[in-house]
Amino acid sequence: MAPLQTSQQTGTPLSPAELSYLHTSLTLTPPIRPDSRTPTQFRPLIAESDILPSTNGSARMIWGDGGECVVGVKAEVEKNSASSGGPRDWVEISVEVSGQRDDDAFLGMTVAESLLVPESGVLERLALGERFHWKVFVDILLLTPPLSHPATLLTLTTYLALRNTFLPKLVSEVAEDPVFDDDWDNALPLYPVDRIAPPITLLVVSVGENIFFDPTREELAAGDVVLAVSICGKKVVGVRTLEGGGGGVGRAVVKRVIKESCEVAEEVFGSLNSVGEGD
Amino acid sequence: MPISISPPQPVQYLLPPDSDSDREDEKVILDEDGDFVRMSSAPRKRSKTISIVTPGETVTSDPQWMRGHGTYLLRSKDSTAAAAAAGYGSDTEMDDGADATATINKLLSVKPLHARYAPEIGDLVVGRITEVQSKRWRVDINSTLAAHLLLSSINLPGGILRKRTSTDELQIRSFFSEGDLLVAEVQSLFQDGAASLHTRSLKYGKLRNGHFLKVRGGGIVRGKSHIVTLEAANGAGEVDVILGVNGYVWVSKKVTLQAPPGGESITRLEEEASEAIYSNVNEDIAPVTRREIARIGNCVRAMVRWNVRVDEEVLNAVYLSALELEEVGLGEEGSGGSGAECLEGEAGRRVVEAGMERIREANSRAGGMVE
């Protein structure tokens, strides 16, 4: 693993001149991003799915700047027990960021919360008869931290892995101990195509009147407020403030963020679903 | 098109390393410490495959080899037994044995894939202040150790030869404070390899009016000039590019120092300049200039990404290609050129290739004229 960049480790702020340059550039109409992207443009991604043979589903994604994320999804059969927290405990998510403390539960929470959206119907698909259920372990490994907040990379990779997760088909009756079909070709997807897909979280930074998707570290620093918008299907299921927002967020800005997030997310879902189709 | 997701590409996808254009039969290799090693490529035995060694791996146990950069001897048996690849990174690249024999006389060295910047006296670096101490600043220059900038090695406002007083020490933050960017020269090296910087020239000092970007260490090699001035297109004026040897790059609007009317002496000019030299306020920069600054930044990033040497000639060519690409892109899409300036991924590769093609053409034309 490459060592963390010094300025990231220490969190040295940007210089006042730099910040003011960025802020002015980003508030212009049309805004000028430091890398000339349009406000809704993402940095190019490299992605592949089904890379880990011993998992039920896996994916890997790389930013151009070296940030890399690997996600593996593994399922195990578990007995229903009264003592546990019920279906909420059926999905376990662990996030490991190389070079950071692993008790930073924030990222994992973000993913888990958005995964367990009630209407998604995942929990029903995890139930195995009356006494058993699948327990799904989602392991997220962030190899080299990208130069910006990892939430986007993380959720996009998780989405891809979950989309490619298949569980063996149950052949036994509801009351019996679970017996599965040996044939992997008959395995059922965790997220069937016609059902609600797993959610993704996009980062949006607002500077003045403008909003930007997929902000870099500098844009995050220059932004007035950073929002993490979780989108499931075509709906925004959650918005949270990551940084800033001390002066409050304008109502118009939030409205715009939600409207544009839906549009952008549709394209993102489209691109993600086409990963792996080419080969 | 807001997002593009592509499948992984094989490693050979990168452009081949650029050989020095003026010496055809030789190849300049930047080794781990940033030294140039000229290698003759006349015996073209170098295989296409690059052998990768990892730290701790035994490279050879043949005693005929000399230990070069990035290797060490195993002490366990007799000291001449084995050399193993070192280097802090997880991946180190090695010129395989046959090639090394033919070229650098039994000296076996390992070239790291990723290395931090190793400062040398005289290097132009761009750095960021990380800490303010009583008489010095600590500066992040992408090296293994933070560099030092002594209070005595900066230009103080109000005359170059003024004595440093305790007042200056007290208001040290008014010159540079945490996070400030500066361009400096490596003045000397401490025993442990840490650099000591100085900004005692009008070329150096605090950076304003522009945008900072960071490229891979080793992406910018030492050259004749590290401050490049480009004539930006679309009436954007001149843009300065400071290519720090440490991989930190500053792209900014060119600011010309106005010589005071009448007094044309150099010292007078320096005094005038010193007044504003530590200001944190940007000048007015027109949106067109900002756009071109971003574009030039993208060019530098793409050039390093695609393994092309960054200097004035190439940067100019690549910049022109980038401008051309935008025009072509406008014609193709007709959608107002959204994102056509973004040079990441495939677009960057095309621009860099077009730029290199432009240079080859210019070189062949120049060669033709000589004949």
XYZ file of C-alpha atoms in Angstrom:
650
model
C 0.000 0.000 0.000
C 1.265 3.429 -0.857
C 1.632 5.675 2.155
C -0.926 8.357 2.678
C -0.150 11.733 1.289
C 1.285 13.955 3.954
C -1.124 16.772 3.431
C -4.003 14.365 3.801
C -2.694 12.857 6.969
C -2.160 16.097 8.738
C -5.169 17.727 7.215
C -3.233 20.839 6.348
C -5.685 23.429 5.080
C -5.467 24.987 1.666
C -3.934 28.411 1.473
C -6.296 31.397 1.567
C -5.329 32.404 -1.966
C -6.057 28.925 -3.257
C -9.397 28.747 -1.509
C -10.514 32.094 -2.801
C -9.426 31.176 -6.336
C -11.373 27.925 -6.181
C -14.389 29.509 -4.604
C -14.568 32.255 -7.205
C -14.077 29.807 -10.069
C -16.809 27.566 -8.759
C -19.320 30.346 -8.179
C -19.022 31.676 -11.736
C -21.790 30.964 -14.230
C -20.978 28.657 -15.891
C -18.663 27.380 -13.166
C -15.101 26.314 -13.877
C -13.983 23.234 -12.013
C -10.247 22.769 -11.486
C -10.250 19.805 -13.850
C -12.707 21.332 -16.358
C -15.447 18.861 -15.662
C -19.056 19.889 -16.006
C -20.961 20.157 -12.717
C -22.571 16.751 -13.107
C -19.601 14.986 -14.646
C -17.886 12.219 -12.710
C -14.240 11.336 -12.883
C -13.750 8.305 -15.120
C -14.017 5.021 -13.346
C -12.628 1.614 -14.079
C -14.792 -1.200 -12.843
C -15.036 -4.955 -12.984
C -17.307 -7.404 -11.254
C -17.054 -11.038 -10.145
C -13.380 -10.879 -9.331
C -13.315 -12.966 -6.153
C -14.164 -16.617 -6.868
C -15.038 -17.610 -3.300
C -17.642 -14.961 -2.712
C -21.274 -14.797 -3.730
C -20.670 -11.505 -5.426
C -17.791 -9.083 -5.744
C -16.658 -5.966 -7.550
C -13.667 -3.708 -7.860
C -13.550 -0.083 -8.851
C -10.705 2.345 -9.427
C -10.614 6.104 -9.790
C -8.123 7.548 -12.208
C -6.151 9.050 -9.306
C -5.501 5.675 -7.702
C -8.337 5.278 -5.245
C -9.387 1.670 -5.297
C -12.219 -0.187 -3.655
C -12.874 -3.932 -3.490
C -16.136 -5.319 -2.204
C -16.949 -8.941 -1.495
C -20.360 -10.253 -0.513
C -20.591 -13.591 1.249
C -23.736 -15.306 2.478
C -24.107 -17.889 5.220
C -27.122 -19.806 6.497
C -27.995 -18.894 10.060
C -30.676 -20.016 12.503
C -33.237 -17.438 13.443
C -32.755 -16.519 17.069
C -34.926 -14.454 19.292
C -32.023 -12.802 21.040
C -30.638 -10.973 18.032
C -32.020 -7.765 16.691
C -34.184 -9.471 14.109
C -33.888 -8.963 10.365
C -31.782 -5.830 10.870
C -28.861 -8.038 11.878
C -29.045 -10.139 8.750
C -26.764 -7.841 6.847
C -23.355 -7.155 8.278
C -21.153 -4.539 6.745
C -17.530 -3.897 7.503
C -15.497 -1.150 5.958
C -11.742 -1.216 6.068
C -9.857 1.823 4.973
C -6.162 1.135 4.657
C -4.151 3.492 6.779
C -7.048 4.564 8.932
C -8.489 3.430 12.228
C -11.003 0.686 11.665
C -13.369 1.798 14.390
C -14.519 4.644 12.222
C -18.021 3.301 11.847
C -19.371 6.229 9.946
C -18.877 4.945 6.412
C -20.247 1.516 7.219
C -23.261 3.072 8.838
C -23.960 5.167 5.804
C -23.941 2.104 3.597
C -25.914 -0.071 5.976
C -28.589 2.483 6.597
C -29.223 3.000 2.966
C -29.116 -0.751 2.252
C -31.856 -1.508 4.696
C -34.402 0.751 3.107
C -37.728 -0.901 4.064
C -39.300 -1.126 0.620
C -36.297 -2.723 -1.062
C -37.528 -6.222 -0.190
C -34.054 -7.591 0.451
C -34.906 -8.971 3.853
C -37.778 -11.030 2.466
C -35.402 -12.610 -0.017
C -32.981 -13.465 2.780
C -35.506 -15.454 4.752
C -35.179 -19.246 4.350
C -38.306 -20.936 5.543
C -39.419 -20.485 9.112
C -36.303 -21.162 11.111
C -33.392 -20.105 8.963
C -32.213 -17.074 7.108
C -29.253 -15.940 5.076
C -26.744 -13.786 6.792
C -24.991 -11.531 4.329
C -21.532 -10.201 5.024
C -20.495 -7.249 2.946
C -16.777 -6.591 3.246
C -15.585 -3.343 1.810
C -11.896 -2.719 1.433
C -10.644 0.694 0.463
C -7.118 0.084 -0.764
C -5.734 3.504 -1.435
C -7.847 6.331 -0.206
C -8.942 8.482 -3.103
C -8.152 12.150 -3.029
C -11.694 12.917 -2.077
C -14.309 11.558 0.263
C -14.591 7.807 -0.355
C -18.376 7.549 0.056
C -19.170 7.659 -3.651
C -16.573 5.095 -4.647
C -17.622 2.876 -1.812
C -21.318 2.813 -2.514
C -20.892 2.457 -6.263
C -18.666 -0.573 -5.750
C -21.058 -2.021 -3.188
C -23.890 -1.542 -5.635
C -21.992 -3.382 -8.309
C -21.107 -6.241 -5.965
C -24.657 -6.597 -4.676
C -26.042 -6.525 -8.174
C -23.810 -9.477 -8.964
C -24.593 -11.421 -5.816
C -26.296 -14.772 -6.325
C -27.629 -17.046 -3.612
C -28.145 -20.789 -4.147
C -31.722 -21.753 -4.878
C -33.678 -23.254 -2.010
C -35.246 -26.615 -2.872
C -36.578 -27.701 0.532
C -39.962 -26.952 2.067
C -40.597 -24.017 4.370
C -40.602 -26.042 7.582
C -37.584 -28.235 6.764
C -33.916 -27.617 7.250
C -32.734 -25.732 4.186
C -31.416 -27.785 1.254
C -30.036 -26.044 -1.786
C -29.799 -26.697 -5.469
C -26.273 -27.784 -6.395
C -26.341 -26.044 -9.712
C -24.954 -22.536 -9.584
C -26.697 -21.732 -12.843
C -29.974 -21.895 -10.969
C -28.845 -19.486 -8.257
C -31.108 -16.561 -7.615
C -29.907 -12.989 -7.666
C -30.109 -11.095 -4.392
C -31.392 -8.132 -6.321
C -33.475 -9.337 -9.289
C -33.529 -7.015 -12.260
C -37.192 -6.138 -11.948
C -36.975 -5.272 -8.251
C -35.663 -2.172 -6.548
C -31.890 -2.037 -6.957
C -29.477 -1.439 -4.086
C -29.067 2.208 -3.196
C -26.081 4.404 -3.987
C -24.811 7.484 -2.242
C -23.562 10.443 -4.219
C -21.628 13.340 -2.824
C -22.806 16.758 -3.788
C -21.027 19.953 -2.865
C -22.703 23.298 -3.146
C -20.758 26.472 -3.770
C -22.868 29.577 -3.924
C -25.631 28.893 -6.388
C -23.877 26.008 -8.078
C -23.857 22.364 -7.159
C -21.233 19.806 -8.145
C -21.225 16.048 -8.232
C -18.244 13.863 -7.398
C -16.178 16.647 -5.789
C -12.433 16.378 -5.432
C -10.693 17.189 -2.177
C -10.135 20.795 -3.132
C -13.719 21.257 -4.146
C -14.810 19.779 -0.841
C -12.598 22.263 0.963
C -13.928 25.208 -0.998
C -17.556 24.137 -0.774
C -20.152 25.809 1.401
C -21.842 22.572 2.285
C -21.257 18.929 1.408
C -24.254 16.652 1.165
C -24.367 12.875 0.840
C -27.468 11.988 -1.109
C -28.631 8.374 -1.032
C -30.702 7.295 -3.986
C -32.641 4.090 -4.318
C -34.342 3.409 -7.589
C -35.604 6.772 -8.713
C -36.122 8.249 -5.299
C -33.885 10.108 -2.916
C -33.997 8.135 0.307
C -31.655 10.171 2.417
C -29.705 13.393 2.553
C -27.102 14.063 5.167
C -24.665 16.860 5.712
C -21.055 15.787 5.776
C -19.242 19.055 6.230
C -20.054 22.675 6.579
C -23.602 23.819 6.580
C -22.916 25.986 9.579
C -24.737 28.835 7.964
C -27.586 26.573 6.953
C -28.439 25.257 3.540
C -30.663 27.237 1.251
C -33.985 25.681 0.470
C -33.485 26.297 -3.236
C -30.125 24.538 -3.130
C -31.565 21.443 -1.457
C -34.390 21.342 -3.962
C -31.932 21.558 -6.809
C -29.658 18.936 -5.278
C -32.527 16.478 -5.013
C -33.809 17.154 -8.508
C -30.412 16.865 -10.170
C -29.358 13.885 -8.033
C -32.242 11.855 -9.413
C -31.292 12.701 -12.979
C -27.610 12.005 -12.436
C -28.301 8.813 -10.506
C -30.306 7.450 -13.404
C -27.290 7.778 -15.657
C -25.033 6.317 -12.995
C -27.316 3.311 -12.563
C -27.363 2.876 -16.323
C -23.561 2.882 -16.539
C -23.187 0.589 -13.553
C -25.646 -1.923 -14.951
C -23.745 -2.090 -18.204
C -20.484 -3.043 -16.437
C -19.440 -6.519 -17.454
C -21.935 -6.727 -20.289
C -19.246 -6.038 -22.818
C -17.399 -9.272 -22.205
C -22.409 12.076 -20.362
C -21.884 12.531 -16.643
C -20.158 9.254 -15.907
C -17.984 6.876 -17.817
C -17.146 3.455 -16.501
C -14.703 1.382 -18.461
C -13.345 -2.118 -18.043
C -9.765 -2.500 -16.809
C -7.047 -2.240 -19.419
C -3.825 -4.214 -19.654
C -0.670 -2.530 -18.410
C 0.841 -2.102 -21.863
C -1.878 0.445 -22.504
C 0.475 3.187 -21.301
C 2.506 5.073 -23.826
C 6.074 3.842 -24.025
C 8.527 5.870 -21.964
C 9.729 8.847 -23.903
C 13.353 8.564 -24.841
C 15.363 11.732 -24.907
C 14.918 13.202 -28.339
C 18.400 14.655 -28.762
C 20.346 11.494 -28.008
C 18.804 8.732 -30.007
C 21.101 5.957 -28.912
C 20.825 6.706 -25.252
C 18.088 6.441 -22.789
C 17.681 8.534 -19.694
C 16.462 6.626 -16.731
C 15.453 8.315 -13.571
C 16.485 6.104 -10.747
C 15.071 5.993 -7.270
C 17.022 8.941 -5.935
C 16.087 11.088 -8.844
C 19.480 10.756 -10.505
C 19.698 10.502 -14.217
C 21.285 7.389 -15.465
C 22.101 7.448 -19.131
C 21.906 4.037 -20.597
C 22.853 3.170 -24.100
C 20.116 1.251 -25.740
C 22.330 0.101 -28.606
C 22.320 -3.576 -27.635
C 18.572 -3.943 -27.912
C 18.377 -6.996 -25.753
C 15.891 -5.498 -23.373
C 12.914 -7.774 -23.283
C 9.438 -6.424 -23.594
C 8.337 -7.829 -20.289
C 9.259 -5.806 -17.241
C 10.248 -7.910 -14.307
C 8.799 -6.695 -11.062
C 10.493 -7.481 -7.798
C 9.150 -6.902 -4.335
C 11.061 -5.793 -1.234
C 12.905 -8.704 0.302
C 12.975 -10.721 -2.868
C 16.385 -12.110 -3.816
C 17.407 -10.702 -7.146
C 20.595 -12.641 -7.613
C 23.059 -14.677 -5.599
C 25.819 -14.281 -8.140
C 28.769 -12.474 -6.497
C 29.789 -10.732 -9.725
C 27.149 -8.044 -9.276
C 27.638 -4.757 -7.528
C 24.971 -3.429 -5.265
C 23.221 -0.423 -6.799
C 20.303 1.753 -5.840
C 17.342 0.033 -4.330
C 19.111 -3.163 -3.368
C 20.872 -4.463 -0.292
C 23.093 -7.365 0.638
C 21.894 -10.141 2.841
C 24.057 -10.304 5.927
C 23.124 -13.821 6.938
C 25.712 -15.796 4.999
C 28.819 -14.198 3.581
C 28.152 -10.610 2.734
C 28.522 -10.945 -1.002
C 25.905 -13.622 -1.331
C 22.673 -12.049 -2.334
C 21.116 -8.795 -3.258
C 17.513 -8.183 -2.511
C 15.241 -5.527 -3.760
C 14.521 -2.787 -1.334
C 12.608 0.405 -1.579
C 9.762 1.459 0.583
C 7.051 0.856 -1.944
C 5.314 -2.408 -2.468
C 6.352 -2.575 -6.075
C 9.803 -2.087 -7.376
C 10.817 -2.357 -10.922
C 14.041 -3.856 -11.980
C 16.030 -3.730 -15.126
C 16.610 -7.359 -15.711
C 20.080 -8.818 -15.455
C 21.016 -9.005 -19.103
C 20.219 -5.402 -19.711
C 22.060 -4.200 -16.663
C 25.178 -6.173 -17.593
C 25.344 -4.679 -21.007
C 24.846 -1.176 -19.863
C 25.897 -0.187 -16.400
C 28.867 -2.409 -15.779
C 27.634 -5.047 -13.374
C 25.835 -2.549 -11.264
C 22.478 -3.917 -10.354
C 19.836 -1.437 -9.393
C 16.129 -1.475 -8.862
C 13.987 1.315 -10.124
C 10.949 1.886 -7.927
C 7.519 2.190 -9.515
C 6.522 4.757 -6.957
C 9.036 6.806 -5.095
C 8.959 9.886 -3.001
C 10.910 12.877 -4.082
C 14.542 12.919 -3.023
C 15.644 16.552 -2.769
C 18.861 17.764 -4.314
C 20.550 21.123 -3.989
C 19.284 23.542 -6.602
C 15.945 21.884 -7.234
C 12.944 24.079 -7.748
C 10.150 22.797 -5.566
C 6.617 23.794 -4.748
C 5.711 23.162 -1.150
C 3.007 23.629 1.396
C 3.637 24.859 4.920
C 2.642 22.230 7.440
C 3.937 23.690 10.659
C 5.171 26.999 11.980
C 7.992 26.867 14.503
C 9.801 29.655 16.303
C 12.387 30.468 13.662
C 11.458 28.208 10.824
C 8.649 26.611 8.890
C 8.216 22.987 8.085
C 7.254 22.457 4.466
C 5.648 19.448 2.833
C 7.525 18.812 -0.395
C 6.351 15.266 -1.073
C 9.591 13.909 0.298
C 10.162 11.355 3.011
C 11.097 14.122 5.419
C 9.549 17.546 5.695
C 11.746 20.339 4.408
C 12.749 23.323 6.515
C 12.466 26.936 5.559
C 14.426 29.147 7.912
C 13.248 32.616 8.720
C 16.684 33.772 7.629
C 16.297 32.339 4.162
C 13.286 34.312 3.047
C 13.029 37.806 1.692
C 11.636 40.086 4.340
C 9.460 42.960 3.254
C 11.149 46.315 3.175
C 14.615 45.672 1.814
C 16.567 42.587 1.156
C 19.427 43.217 3.537
C 17.460 43.955 6.658
C 18.505 42.214 9.835
C 16.044 39.701 11.268
C 14.692 40.962 14.543
C 12.650 39.402 17.295
C 9.642 41.273 15.897
C 9.968 39.260 12.740
C 10.057 36.105 14.805
C 6.896 37.110 16.616
C 5.020 37.821 13.431
C 6.313 34.785 11.588
C 2.777 33.830 10.633
C 2.370 37.035 8.676
C 4.872 35.723 6.146
C 3.747 32.140 5.815
C 1.210 30.282 7.863
C -0.079 26.724 7.777
C -1.415 25.659 4.416
C 0.300 28.364 2.402
C 1.879 27.339 -0.848
C 5.280 28.538 -1.871
C 7.852 28.005 -4.531
C 11.406 27.688 -3.335
C 14.783 26.302 -4.150
C 16.584 23.599 -2.229
C 19.497 25.414 -0.624
C 21.166 22.631 1.270
C 20.561 19.203 2.638
C 20.739 18.169 6.255
C 22.554 15.069 7.372
C 19.374 13.005 7.354
C 18.446 14.031 3.819
C 15.888 16.651 4.768
C 16.006 19.719 2.575
C 16.552 23.293 3.626
C 14.790 25.699 1.299
C 15.260 29.343 0.444
C 13.058 31.887 -1.260
C 15.636 34.640 -1.628
C 14.814 35.613 -5.146
C 11.895 37.392 -6.747
C 11.113 34.207 -8.629
C 10.326 32.435 -5.383
C 7.873 33.073 -2.629
C 4.216 32.749 -1.866
C 1.924 31.469 -4.606
C -1.240 33.265 -5.606
C -3.610 33.663 -8.550
C -3.775 30.073 -9.530
C -4.415 26.469 -8.977
C -2.333 23.756 -7.354
C -2.119 20.242 -8.650
C -0.168 17.244 -7.708
C 1.228 14.626 -10.008
C 2.998 11.366 -9.413
C 6.480 11.732 -7.955
C 9.020 11.322 -10.737
C 6.464 12.560 -13.248
C 8.440 15.757 -13.590
C 12.126 15.356 -14.167
C 14.800 17.974 -13.757
C 15.163 20.089 -16.841
C 16.544 23.346 -18.084
C 13.662 25.430 -16.911
C 10.907 24.670 -14.481
C 8.973 27.887 -14.847
C 7.156 27.784 -18.153
C 5.120 30.643 -19.510
C 2.440 29.746 -22.000
C 0.518 32.100 -24.232
C -3.000 30.934 -23.440
C -5.618 30.851 -26.143
C -8.923 32.712 -26.328
C -7.370 35.973 -25.177
C -6.625 34.635 -21.739
C -3.225 36.268 -21.499
C -0.123 34.546 -20.273
C -0.175 31.659 -17.882
C 2.746 30.597 -15.725
C 3.325 26.961 -14.972
C 5.709 26.147 -12.150
C 6.757 22.540 -12.427
C 8.148 21.560 -9.056
C 10.633 18.715 -9.291
C 8.770 17.138 -6.384
C 5.644 16.603 -8.461
C 3.793 19.635 -7.176
C 2.682 21.940 -9.937
C 1.322 25.455 -9.775
C -0.577 26.928 -12.688
C -1.320 30.619 -12.370
C -1.959 33.829 -14.178
C 1.285 35.564 -15.043
C 1.819 38.585 -12.911
C 4.302 41.088 -14.220
C 5.990 43.287 -11.708
C 5.505 46.873 -12.655
C 8.777 48.726 -12.519
C 8.193 52.018 -10.748
C 8.390 55.000 -13.090
C 11.715 56.761 -12.907
C 13.652 54.609 -10.520
C 14.750 51.588 -12.461
C 17.216 50.194 -10.005
C 16.948 46.552 -9.139
C 16.921 47.134 -5.405
C 14.067 49.574 -5.738
C 12.099 46.974 -7.635
C 12.776 44.421 -4.970
C 11.620 46.741 -2.267
C 8.415 47.476 -4.094
C 7.781 43.819 -4.669
C 8.447 42.917 -1.092
C 5.536 44.963 0.109
C 2.967 42.730 -1.530
C 4.965 39.540 -1.593
C 3.216 37.925 1.366
C -0.292 38.983 0.501
C -3.009 36.346 0.437
C -5.278 38.227 -1.904
C -5.653 37.157 -5.505
C -5.815 39.597 -8.330
C -8.834 39.791 -10.565
C -8.661 36.844 -12.883
C -10.990 36.752 -15.845
C -13.122 33.646 -16.363
C -11.351 32.922 -19.677
C -8.037 32.846 -17.878
C -9.430 30.536 -15.227
C -10.680 28.228 -17.937
C -7.280 28.098 -19.619
C -5.544 27.590 -16.284
C -7.757 24.566 -15.699
C -7.035 23.308 -19.201
C -3.281 23.635 -18.788
C -3.530 21.863 -15.457
C -5.353 19.038 -17.190
C -2.653 18.876 -19.844
C 0.068 18.495 -17.223
C -1.930 15.838 -15.441
C -2.592 13.922 -18.644
C 1.054 14.128 -19.687
C 2.225 12.629 -16.434
C -0.571 10.081 -16.524
C 0.465 8.906 -19.973
C 4.165 8.906 -19.280
C 5.370 11.839 -21.319
C 8.127 14.184 -20.225
C 6.833 17.549 -19.104
C 8.769 20.527 -20.433
C 8.057 23.703 -22.315
C 8.109 22.201 -25.792
C 5.871 19.240 -25.051
C 3.537 21.217 -22.847
C 2.989 23.746 -25.600
C 2.273 21.028 -28.147
C -0.090 19.145 -25.881
C -1.876 22.346 -24.976
C -2.444 23.156 -28.644
C -3.763 19.646 -29.199
C -6.119 20.068 -26.269
C -7.475 23.240 -27.815
C -7.921 21.456 -31.113
C -9.665 18.563 -29.464
C -12.178 20.904 -27.956
C -12.972 22.396 -31.350
C -13.354 18.948 -32.868
C -15.441 17.828 -29.928
C -17.735 20.794 -30.430
C -18.309 19.819 -34.021
C -19.057 16.227 -33.128
C -21.416 16.669 -30.253
C -22.879 20.057 -30.950
C -23.969 20.152 -27.343
C -22.038 23.191 -26.282
C -18.829 21.342 -25.580
C -19.880 20.069 -22.199
C -16.962 18.362 -20.589
C -14.910 18.451 -23.766
C -12.151 20.161 -21.819
C -11.889 17.398 -19.296
C -8.767 15.451 -20.103
C -9.095 12.425 -17.923
C -9.162 8.932 -19.272
C -9.205 8.355 -23.006
C -9.423 12.014 -23.998
C -6.147 12.723 -22.242
C -4.461 9.925 -24.076
C -5.618 11.243 -27.414
C -4.450 14.743 -26.611
C -1.042 13.585 -25.426
C -0.573 11.400 -28.483
C -1.565 14.257 -30.767
C 0.881 16.508 -28.942
C 3.732 14.042 -29.356
C 2.859 13.665 -33.024
C 3.062 17.428 -33.374
C 6.555 17.426 -31.881
C 7.739 14.626 -34.130
C 6.473 16.558 -37.129
C 8.213 19.715 -36.006
C 11.433 17.784 -35.428
C 11.350 16.133 -38.814
C 10.634 19.465 -40.465
C 13.586 21.035 -38.667
C 15.748 18.085 -39.679
C 14.662 18.529 -43.307
C 15.639 22.167 -43.307
C 19.116 21.377 -42.059
C 19.617 18.945 -44.882
